[in-house]
Short mmCIF file of C-alpha atoms in Angstrom, two decimals:
data_model
loop_
_atom_site.label_atom_id
_atom_site.label_comp_id
_atom_site.label_asym_id
_atom_site.label_seq_id
_atom_site.Cartn_x
_atom_site.Cartn_y
_atom_site.Cartn_z
CA UNK A 1 63.77 -9.12 14.62
CA UNK A 2 67.13 -8.18 13.13
CA UNK A 3 69.87 -9.28 15.48
CA UNK A 4 72.83 -7.20 16.51
CA UNK A 5 76.02 -7.04 14.51
CA UNK A 6 79.05 -8.61 16.23
CA UNK A 7 80.69 -5.22 16.74
CA UNK A 8 77.53 -3.89 18.39
CA UNK A 9 77.38 -6.87 20.73
CA UNK A 10 80.98 -6.30 21.73
CA UNK A 11 80.27 -2.62 22.40
CA UNK A 12 77.30 -3.51 24.62
CA UNK A 13 79.45 -6.04 26.46
CA UNK A 14 82.26 -3.52 26.90
CA UNK A 15 79.99 -0.83 28.33
CA UNK A 16 78.17 -3.22 30.68
CA UNK A 17 81.44 -4.49 32.13
CA UNK A 18 82.88 -0.98 32.43
CA UNK A 19 79.77 0.42 34.07
CA UNK A 20 79.36 -2.45 36.54
CA UNK A 21 82.85 -3.64 37.49
CA UNK A 22 82.83 -6.40 40.12
CA UNK A 23 79.03 -6.52 40.13
CA UNK A 24 77.47 -9.12 42.41
CA UNK A 25 74.11 -10.09 43.82
CA UNK A 26 72.33 -7.75 46.21
CA UNK A 27 71.14 -10.70 48.28
CA UNK A 28 72.80 -10.88 51.69
CA UNK A 29 74.51 -14.16 52.51
CA UNK A 30 77.53 -15.56 54.33
CA UNK A 31 77.88 -19.05 52.88
CA UNK A 32 76.61 -21.39 50.18
CA UNK A 33 73.65 -22.54 52.27
CA UNK A 34 72.46 -18.98 52.87
CA UNK A 35 72.94 -18.04 49.21
CA UNK A 36 70.92 -21.02 47.97
CA UNK A 37 68.07 -20.31 50.38
CA UNK A 38 68.07 -16.60 49.49
CA UNK A 39 68.02 -17.30 45.75
CA UNK A 40 65.17 -19.78 46.17
CA UNK A 41 63.19 -17.14 48.08
CA UNK A 42 63.96 -14.46 45.49
CA UNK A 43 61.94 -16.11 42.73
CA UNK A 44 59.27 -13.55 41.78
CA UNK A 45 60.21 -11.59 44.90
CA UNK A 46 62.56 -8.62 45.29
CA UNK A 47 66.02 -8.98 46.78
CA UNK A 48 65.11 -6.18 49.17
CA UNK A 49 62.20 -8.19 50.54
CA UNK A 50 64.32 -11.35 50.83
CA UNK A 51 66.98 -9.45 52.76
CA UNK A 52 64.32 -8.44 55.29
CA UNK A 53 63.28 -12.06 55.75
CA UNK A 54 66.58 -13.92 55.93
CA UNK A 55 68.13 -12.56 59.17
CA UNK A 56 65.42 -14.15 61.35
CA UNK A 57 65.25 -17.17 59.06
CA UNK A 58 68.97 -17.90 59.34
CA UNK A 59 68.93 -17.26 63.07
CA UNK A 60 66.29 -19.97 63.55
CA UNK A 61 67.65 -22.29 60.84
CA UNK A 62 71.41 -21.62 60.67
CA UNK A 63 72.27 -24.63 58.52
CA UNK A 64 70.91 -27.41 56.32
CA UNK A 65 70.47 -29.76 59.27
CA UNK A 66 68.27 -27.30 61.14
CA UNK A 67 66.22 -26.47 58.06
CA UNK A 68 65.65 -30.15 57.29
CA UNK A 69 63.93 -30.50 60.66
CA UNK A 70 61.92 -27.28 60.40
CA UNK A 71 58.25 -27.15 61.28
CA UNK A 72 56.43 -26.21 58.09
CA UNK A 73 54.04 -23.79 59.80
CA UNK A 74 56.85 -22.02 61.67
CA UNK A 75 58.81 -21.68 58.44
CA UNK A 76 55.79 -20.30 56.60
CA UNK A 77 55.33 -17.71 59.34
CA UNK A 78 58.92 -16.53 58.89
CA UNK A 79 58.68 -16.15 55.11
CA UNK A 80 55.01 -15.20 54.74
CA UNK A 81 55.82 -11.74 53.36
CA UNK A 82 57.51 -13.43 50.40
CA UNK A 83 55.53 -14.32 47.28
CA UNK A 84 54.45 -17.97 46.98
CA UNK A 85 55.60 -18.61 50.54
CA UNK A 86 53.59 -21.82 50.90
CA UNK A 87 55.36 -23.59 48.05
CA UNK A 88 58.71 -22.06 48.93
CA UNK A 89 58.46 -23.31 52.52
CA UNK A 90 57.74 -26.84 51.31
CA UNK A 91 60.60 -26.75 48.81
CA UNK A 92 63.08 -25.32 51.32
CA UNK A 93 62.45 -28.16 53.75
CA UNK A 94 62.49 -30.81 51.01
CA UNK A 95 65.71 -29.31 49.62
CA UNK A 96 67.39 -29.46 53.02
CA UNK A 97 66.18 -33.00 53.63
CA UNK A 98 67.54 -34.17 50.28
CA UNK A 99 70.89 -32.48 50.95
CA UNK A 100 71.01 -34.31 54.29
CA UNK A 101 69.98 -37.69 52.92
CA UNK A 102 71.70 -37.76 49.53
CA UNK A 103 74.65 -35.42 49.90
CA UNK A 104 75.65 -35.92 53.54
CA UNK A 105 74.52 -32.45 54.57
CA UNK A 106 76.76 -30.71 52.03
CA UNK A 107 75.11 -28.64 49.31
CA UNK A 108 76.34 -29.95 45.94
CA UNK A 109 78.68 -27.64 44.08
CA UNK A 110 77.83 -29.06 40.68
CA UNK A 111 75.07 -27.61 38.49
CA UNK A 112 73.72 -31.01 37.45
CA UNK A 113 73.34 -32.03 41.08
CA UNK A 114 71.95 -28.68 42.20
CA UNK A 115 69.02 -28.84 39.78
CA UNK A 116 67.99 -32.18 41.29
CA UNK A 117 67.11 -30.40 44.54
CA UNK A 118 63.42 -29.54 45.12
CA UNK A 119 62.67 -25.94 44.20
CA UNK A 120 65.97 -25.49 42.37
CA UNK A 121 65.55 -24.98 38.64
CA UNK A 122 68.18 -24.07 36.08
CA UNK A 123 67.94 -20.34 36.75
CA UNK A 124 68.39 -20.75 40.51
CA UNK A 125 71.30 -23.15 39.99
CA UNK A 126 72.97 -20.79 37.54
CA UNK A 127 72.59 -17.79 39.86
CA UNK A 128 74.25 -19.78 42.65
CA UNK A 129 77.05 -21.02 40.37
CA UNK A 130 77.61 -17.51 39.01
CA UNK A 131 77.62 -15.73 42.36
CA UNK A 132 79.43 -18.27 44.54
CA UNK A 133 81.79 -19.90 42.06
CA UNK A 134 82.08 -17.32 39.29
CA UNK A 135 81.17 -19.86 36.63
CA UNK A 136 80.89 -18.75 33.02
CA UNK A 137 77.11 -19.17 32.92
CA UNK A 138 74.12 -16.97 32.13
CA UNK A 139 70.95 -16.78 34.20
CA UNK A 140 67.84 -15.03 32.93
CA UNK A 141 65.55 -13.33 35.41
CA UNK A 142 62.87 -10.78 34.58
CA UNK A 143 65.44 -7.95 34.31
CA UNK A 144 67.82 -9.82 32.00
CA UNK A 145 64.88 -10.99 29.89
CA UNK A 146 63.65 -7.42 29.43
CA UNK A 147 67.06 -5.93 28.70
CA UNK A 148 67.93 -8.65 26.20
CA UNK A 149 64.79 -7.89 24.21
CA UNK A 150 65.12 -4.12 24.38
CA UNK A 151 68.71 -4.28 23.16
CA UNK A 152 67.79 -6.76 20.39
CA UNK A 153 70.09 -9.41 21.81
CA UNK A 154 67.27 -11.93 21.68
CA UNK A 155 63.70 -12.29 20.52
CA UNK A 156 63.15 -15.66 22.22
CA UNK A 157 59.88 -16.11 24.07
CA UNK A 158 61.29 -18.21 26.91
CA UNK A 159 64.00 -17.66 29.49
CA UNK A 160 65.83 -20.72 28.18
CA UNK A 161 65.78 -19.29 24.69
CA UNK A 162 67.06 -15.91 25.84
CA UNK A 163 69.80 -17.61 27.84
CA UNK A 164 70.90 -19.55 24.76
CA UNK A 165 71.00 -16.36 22.67
CA UNK A 166 73.00 -14.43 25.28
CA UNK A 167 75.52 -17.24 25.71
CA UNK A 168 75.97 -17.38 21.94
CA UNK A 169 76.27 -13.59 21.68
CA UNK A 170 78.70 -12.91 24.53
CA UNK A 171 80.48 -16.27 24.99
CA UNK A 172 82.85 -15.07 27.73
CA UNK A 173 82.49 -13.04 30.94
CA UNK A 174 78.94 -14.38 31.23
CA UNK A 175 78.85 -14.26 35.03
CA UNK A 176 79.85 -10.59 35.09
CA UNK A 177 77.48 -9.73 32.25
CA UNK A 178 74.60 -11.44 34.03
CA UNK A 179 75.21 -9.43 37.19
CA UNK A 180 75.56 -6.23 35.16
CA UNK A 181 72.34 -6.82 33.20
CA UNK A 182 70.43 -7.47 36.43
CA UNK A 183 71.56 -4.17 37.93
CA UNK A 184 71.05 -2.31 34.65
CA UNK A 185 67.50 -3.64 34.36
CA UNK A 186 66.73 -3.04 38.01
CA UNK A 187 67.85 0.58 38.20
CA UNK A 188 68.06 2.05 34.69
CA UNK A 189 66.27 -0.05 32.07
CA UNK A 190 63.24 -0.49 34.30
CA UNK A 191 59.98 -2.10 33.19
CA UNK A 192 58.02 1.09 33.67
CA UNK A 193 59.42 4.54 32.98
CA UNK A 194 62.95 3.46 32.00
CA UNK A 195 65.57 6.03 32.97
CA UNK A 196 66.76 6.67 29.43
CA UNK A 197 68.40 9.94 30.49
CA UNK A 198 70.80 7.87 32.62
CA UNK A 199 71.36 5.12 30.07
CA UNK A 200 74.93 4.48 28.89
CA UNK A 201 73.53 2.31 26.07
CA UNK A 202 71.04 4.89 24.78
CA UNK A 203 72.65 5.21 21.35
CA UNK A 204 72.51 1.44 20.88
CA UNK A 205 68.84 1.14 21.80
CA UNK A 206 65.94 1.32 19.38
CA UNK A 207 63.31 -0.25 21.61
CA UNK A 208 59.73 0.95 21.35
CA UNK A 209 60.05 1.70 25.08
CA UNK A 210 62.88 4.15 24.45
CA UNK A 211 62.06 7.63 25.70
CA UNK A 212 63.32 10.81 24.02
CA UNK A 213 65.90 12.75 25.97
CA UNK A 214 64.87 16.11 27.30
CA UNK A 215 66.56 19.14 25.83
CA UNK A 216 69.33 20.33 28.07
#
């Protein structure tokens, strides 16, 4: 795959930032604890579904201490409409217990420490660091992965590879670009039937998924 020219990358960056100013996650949260739990639940699950689950979840388990003492079956019942709820329930409790035991009940604010928590991989840690702290990091979910390939920003086969390519391509404003690419992929550059007639990057796209515009 022929990669983008530097001027094309800058144009893509410019349009993404202009089209999605002050973009942020669509997950509902009030603090770092709630954000981390919501992001953990969102893996292979929609933000919309997570937002339906978390009000009751946070009411029953309002903090790390409460979650660390949660009954596994009761927690599973609360999150059962979420994909992979069995594993997520186990990881949520283990995460909270580790935060209690190793970090004095305070969720670490450092990426290297975050990824040590059960159920928290690099992507989850980066999403939290991007959203809560505005760190200059890139996180690659299914939307960012798809958009990066369609716009010829990466041809890597793994999320880690795509992340590396995007960081190298954009360098700065990574947090804002991540949020913008998520929203762009979720609502315009969709997996099926992309809304090319609404696309502000149409002229820069030569993806095989690109759809011809209807005559006006």
